[in-house]
Amino acid sequence: MKKINSNIRVAELDTLSDVLIRMYKDSSAAENALSKDTNLSLIMAEVEKLSADITTAIKSDRVSSTLDEADIARDGIIRNLGDALTGYSAIPVAAKKDSAQNLLAVFSKYGKQITQKNFAEESSLIESMLEDFGAENLSSDIAALDGVGELISELRTAQDSFNKANDEYTKASVNRGESATSVKKSLISALNDKFVPYLSAVAPLADYKDFATKCEAEIIKANATVSGRKKTDKAK
């Protein structure tokens, strides 16, 4: 039985390990030698733990990525809002220019530089800016400038999205262990150095043959995905 290609992606390994664990549980449900094999049971217990760890780590990595994307979104809106108000303040239409200058005075208290602050500080400043823009005396100025009201609404939505992503990130961080890449190395080792060699040795035995054949097929399929990706990359 061939070992798992070490170039397998984290998510692919997570899926493969889940499949192997499920097939082991299905196969060991019957009263046979496989179900009573203490050595294989210990190996699979290690694989199952590492598989659960890599699933948790992947979720944490994805949550972190979502938080970054939410921050990038609100930063872009802040810059667009600053550009819009600056542009309106320079046009030769008195009513719009006056409204723009009133709003720009509020925006300038914070400025585009708040996008360089840490997440917590930027969030606090955005909330303060949105509260300032919500003042009743500015409502007519906002209404006078096409697109500005929409940008302020978009910033509110983006900030709410960031808050939600930040809450999820905090929750994930509390339960976070090793990184997905680090767990991948341990899981690959458990499978390639323990599971595959042991299963290869007992595969000829009647009670193990079906399980071993199915596991080998899944590993071959996973390795084919890695090999196919390499060929595609070379062709580019």
Tab-separated table of C-alpha atoms in Angstrom:
chain	number	residue	atom	x	y	z
A	1	MET	CA	0.000	0.000	0.000
A	2	LYS	CA	1.397	3.394	-1.027
A	3	LYS	CA	1.796	6.158	1.506
A	4	ILE	CA	-0.037	9.480	1.307
A	5	ASN	CA	1.683	12.127	-0.806
A	6	SER	CA	3.146	14.693	1.603
A	7	ASN	CA	2.098	17.482	-0.774
A	8	ILE	CA	-1.553	16.826	-0.025
A	9	ARG	CA	-3.383	19.972	1.021
A	10	VAL	CA	-4.562	20.446	4.584
A	11	ALA	CA	-8.255	20.339	3.659
A	12	GLU	CA	-7.709	17.252	1.477
A	13	LEU	CA	-5.945	15.456	4.320
A	14	ASP	CA	-8.755	16.397	6.676
A	15	THR	CA	-11.279	14.843	4.300
A	16	LEU	CA	-9.167	11.738	3.712
A	17	SER	CA	-8.636	11.107	7.420
A	18	ASP	CA	-12.375	11.498	8.059
A	19	VAL	CA	-13.110	8.900	5.387
A	20	LEU	CA	-10.527	6.442	6.752
A	21	ILE	CA	-11.899	6.841	10.282
A	22	ARG	CA	-15.478	6.302	9.105
A	23	MET	CA	-14.520	3.167	7.165
A	24	TYR	CA	-12.604	1.822	10.178
A	25	LYS	CA	-15.610	2.286	12.438
A	26	ASP	CA	-17.887	0.625	9.895
A	27	SER	CA	-15.479	-2.310	9.431
A	28	SER	CA	-14.801	-2.802	13.139
A	29	ALA	CA	-18.500	-2.908	13.944
A	30	ALA	CA	-18.542	-6.583	13.010
A	31	GLU	CA	-17.307	-9.285	15.386
A	32	ASN	CA	-14.003	-10.119	13.715
A	33	ALA	CA	-10.257	-9.883	14.220
A	34	LEU	CA	-10.188	-6.260	13.060
A	35	SER	CA	-12.625	-5.194	15.760
A	36	LYS	CA	-10.464	-6.832	18.435
A	37	ASP	CA	-7.125	-5.533	17.121
A	38	THR	CA	-5.697	-3.417	19.954
A	39	ASN	CA	-2.757	-2.157	17.896
A	40	LEU	CA	-4.978	-0.886	15.097
A	41	SER	CA	-7.376	0.591	17.632
A	42	LEU	CA	-4.599	2.640	19.221
A	43	ILE	CA	-3.385	3.855	15.832
A	44	MET	CA	-6.882	4.893	14.793
A	45	ALA	CA	-7.477	6.651	18.117
A	46	GLU	CA	-4.402	8.803	17.411
A	47	VAL	CA	-5.532	9.443	13.842
A	48	GLU	CA	-9.021	10.404	15.007
A	49	LYS	CA	-7.665	12.898	17.550
A	50	LEU	CA	-5.347	14.502	15.008
A	51	SER	CA	-8.145	14.593	12.444
A	52	ALA	CA	-10.334	16.480	14.924
A	53	ASP	CA	-7.432	18.834	15.696
A	54	ILE	CA	-6.830	19.635	12.033
A	55	THR	CA	-10.555	20.326	11.515
A	56	THR	CA	-10.498	22.818	14.397
A	57	ALA	CA	-7.301	24.435	13.100
A	58	ILE	CA	-8.740	24.815	9.592
A	59	LYS	CA	-11.835	26.516	10.992
A	60	SER	CA	-9.647	28.920	12.982
A	61	ASP	CA	-7.597	29.771	9.889
A	62	ARG	CA	-10.752	30.444	7.892
A	63	VAL	CA	-12.183	32.654	10.625
A	64	SER	CA	-8.946	34.672	10.692
A	65	SER	CA	-9.144	35.119	6.918
A	66	THR	CA	-12.764	36.266	7.193
A	67	LEU	CA	-11.778	38.862	9.800
A	68	ASP	CA	-9.072	40.251	7.504
A	69	GLU	CA	-11.538	40.441	4.615
A	70	ALA	CA	-14.061	42.279	6.808
A	71	ASP	CA	-11.405	44.807	7.805
A	72	ILE	CA	-10.346	45.357	4.191
A	73	ALA	CA	-13.991	45.992	3.249
A	74	ARG	CA	-14.551	48.702	5.858
A	75	ASP	CA	-11.175	50.316	5.056
A	76	GLY	CA	-12.178	50.633	1.419
A	77	ILE	CA	-15.461	52.330	2.315
A	78	ILE	CA	-13.683	54.811	4.600
A	79	ARG	CA	-11.316	55.784	1.807
A	80	ASN	CA	-14.196	56.121	-0.672
A	81	LEU	CA	-16.132	58.288	1.766
A	82	GLY	CA	-13.135	60.574	2.278
A	83	ASP	CA	-12.585	60.868	-1.478
A	84	ALA	CA	-16.277	61.623	-2.094
A	85	LEU	CA	-16.425	64.387	0.509
A	86	THR	CA	-13.150	65.895	-0.688
A	87	GLY	CA	-14.456	65.907	-4.255
A	88	TYR	CA	-17.776	67.499	-3.332
A	89	SER	CA	-16.030	70.174	-1.263
A	90	ALA	CA	-14.156	71.328	-4.364
A	91	ILE	CA	-17.075	71.686	-6.801
A	92	PRO	CA	-18.337	75.191	-7.692
A	93	VAL	CA	-21.882	74.616	-6.452
A	94	ALA	CA	-22.365	76.526	-3.226
A	95	ALA	CA	-25.073	74.347	-1.663
A	96	LYS	CA	-23.250	71.078	-2.284
A	97	LYS	CA	-19.883	72.569	-1.396
A	98	ASP	CA	-21.160	73.855	1.935
A	99	SER	CA	-22.741	70.487	2.776
A	100	ALA	CA	-19.548	68.681	1.821
A	101	GLN	CA	-17.418	70.954	3.978
A	102	ASN	CA	-19.720	70.383	6.961
A	103	LEU	CA	-19.401	66.642	6.555
A	104	LEU	CA	-15.698	66.778	5.757
A	105	ALA	CA	-15.141	68.599	9.037
A	106	VAL	CA	-16.605	65.565	10.818
A	107	PHE	CA	-14.677	63.063	8.695
A	108	SER	CA	-11.407	64.963	9.237
A	109	LYS	CA	-11.643	64.341	12.980
A	110	TYR	CA	-10.891	60.708	12.116
A	111	GLY	CA	-9.451	60.701	8.604
A	112	LYS	CA	-8.303	57.836	6.398
A	113	GLN	CA	-5.475	57.198	8.846
A	114	ILE	CA	-7.825	55.293	11.130
A	115	THR	CA	-7.515	52.397	8.687
A	116	GLN	CA	-3.932	51.999	9.965
A	117	LYS	CA	-5.018	51.532	13.570
A	118	ASN	CA	-5.310	48.147	15.226
A	119	PHE	CA	-8.651	46.378	14.891
A	120	ALA	CA	-10.031	47.422	18.283
A	121	GLU	CA	-9.033	51.078	17.986
A	122	GLU	CA	-10.304	51.366	14.433
A	123	SER	CA	-13.639	49.862	15.460
A	124	SER	CA	-13.997	52.382	18.268
A	125	LEU	CA	-13.203	55.292	15.947
A	126	ILE	CA	-15.625	54.071	13.278
A	127	GLU	CA	-18.418	53.770	15.813
A	128	SER	CA	-17.691	57.324	16.975
A	129	MET	CA	-17.627	58.647	13.417
A	130	LEU	CA	-20.908	56.957	12.553
A	131	GLU	CA	-22.469	58.442	15.666
A	132	ASP	CA	-21.258	61.905	14.601
A	133	PHE	CA	-22.679	61.449	11.100
A	134	GLY	CA	-25.978	60.446	12.684
A	135	ALA	CA	-26.440	63.912	14.193
A	136	GLU	CA	-29.768	65.431	13.166
A	137	ASN	CA	-28.215	68.688	11.988
A	138	LEU	CA	-26.189	66.783	9.361
A	139	SER	CA	-29.077	64.855	7.822
A	140	SER	CA	-29.834	67.537	5.214
A	141	ASP	CA	-26.143	67.771	4.271
A	142	ILE	CA	-25.964	64.020	3.756
A	143	ALA	CA	-29.153	64.053	1.676
A	144	ALA	CA	-27.741	66.841	-0.507
A	145	LEU	CA	-24.775	64.777	-1.684
A	146	ASP	CA	-25.552	61.827	-3.939
A	147	GLY	CA	-23.887	58.628	-2.774
A	148	VAL	CA	-22.681	59.896	0.599
A	149	GLY	CA	-25.657	58.537	2.524
A	150	GLU	CA	-25.167	55.195	0.804
A	151	LEU	CA	-21.482	55.122	1.751
A	152	ILE	CA	-22.294	55.862	5.393
A	153	SER	CA	-24.873	53.053	5.362
A	154	GLU	CA	-22.326	50.726	3.765
A	155	LEU	CA	-19.826	51.593	6.479
A	156	ARG	CA	-22.404	50.737	9.143
A	157	THR	CA	-23.037	47.372	7.490
A	158	ALA	CA	-19.303	46.704	7.051
A	159	GLN	CA	-18.638	47.537	10.701
A	160	ASP	CA	-21.425	45.196	11.809
A	161	SER	CA	-19.917	42.452	9.635
A	162	PHE	CA	-16.504	43.089	11.155
A	163	ASN	CA	-17.932	42.895	14.668
A	164	LYS	CA	-19.514	39.535	13.866
A	165	ALA	CA	-16.278	38.212	12.343
A	166	ASN	CA	-14.318	39.472	15.329
A	167	ASP	CA	-16.645	37.683	17.749
A	168	GLU	CA	-16.174	34.449	15.794
A	169	TYR	CA	-12.403	34.952	15.749
A	170	THR	CA	-12.313	35.488	19.517
A	171	LYS	CA	-14.359	32.345	20.067
A	172	ALA	CA	-12.122	30.325	17.741
A	173	SER	CA	-8.957	31.668	19.370
A	174	VAL	CA	-10.051	30.390	22.776
A	175	ASN	CA	-10.273	26.847	21.393
A	176	ARG	CA	-7.322	27.094	19.044
A	177	GLY	CA	-4.405	24.717	19.409
A	178	GLU	CA	-1.678	24.164	16.831
A	179	SER	CA	-1.828	25.595	13.337
A	180	ALA	CA	-3.360	23.464	10.578
A	181	THR	CA	0.051	23.112	8.917
A	182	SER	CA	1.605	21.839	12.130
A	183	VAL	CA	-1.195	19.319	12.741
A	184	LYS	CA	-0.893	18.180	9.122
A	185	LYS	CA	2.677	17.013	9.756
A	186	SER	CA	1.598	14.984	12.789
A	187	LEU	CA	-1.393	13.477	10.987
A	188	ILE	CA	0.670	12.568	7.911
A	189	SER	CA	3.194	10.903	10.204
A	190	ALA	CA	0.532	8.896	12.048
A	191	LEU	CA	-0.962	7.695	8.778
A	192	ASN	CA	2.212	7.067	6.773
A	193	ASP	CA	4.450	5.759	9.558
A	194	LYS	CA	1.896	3.762	11.546
A	195	PHE	CA	-1.425	3.226	9.807
A	196	VAL	CA	-0.254	2.393	6.264
A	197	PRO	CA	2.613	0.041	7.283
A	198	TYR	CA	0.435	-1.831	9.768
A	199	LEU	CA	-2.497	-2.169	7.403
A	200	SER	CA	-0.152	-3.330	4.628
A	201	ALA	CA	1.114	-6.092	6.902
A	202	VAL	CA	-2.342	-7.405	7.863
A	203	ALA	CA	-4.081	-6.775	4.513
A	204	PRO	CA	-3.756	-10.415	3.335
A	205	LEU	CA	-5.812	-11.605	6.332
A	206	ALA	CA	-9.467	-12.246	5.535
A	207	ASP	CA	-10.911	-9.952	8.213
A	208	TYR	CA	-8.755	-7.030	7.070
A	209	LYS	CA	-8.800	-7.454	3.291
A	210	ASP	CA	-11.947	-5.455	2.500
A	211	PHE	CA	-11.026	-2.611	4.836
A	212	ALA	CA	-7.470	-2.454	3.487
A	213	THR	CA	-8.689	-2.449	-0.117
A	214	LYS	CA	-11.088	0.430	0.541
A	215	CYS	CA	-8.438	2.456	2.401
A	216	GLU	CA	-5.926	1.904	-0.385
A	217	ALA	CA	-8.469	3.116	-2.941
A	218	GLU	CA	-9.059	6.334	-0.969
A	219	ILE	CA	-5.330	6.989	-0.618
A	220	ILE	CA	-4.784	6.359	-4.343
A	221	LYS	CA	-7.600	8.792	-5.138
A	222	ALA	CA	-6.113	11.462	-2.834
A	223	ASN	CA	-2.633	11.001	-4.316
A	224	ALA	CA	-4.066	11.258	-7.824
A	225	THR	CA	-5.526	14.637	-6.934
A	226	VAL	CA	-2.091	15.846	-5.807
A	227	SER	CA	-0.395	14.463	-8.921
A	228	GLY	CA	-3.020	16.012	-11.181
A	229	ARG	CA	-2.476	19.378	-9.558
A	230	LYS	CA	1.280	19.149	-10.160
A	231	LYS	CA	0.738	18.435	-13.847
A	232	THR	CA	-1.629	21.384	-14.150
A	233	ASP	CA	0.872	23.698	-12.455
A	234	LYS	CA	3.659	22.593	-14.812
A	235	ALA	CA	1.447	23.173	-17.833
A	236	LYS	CA	0.831	26.809	-16.873
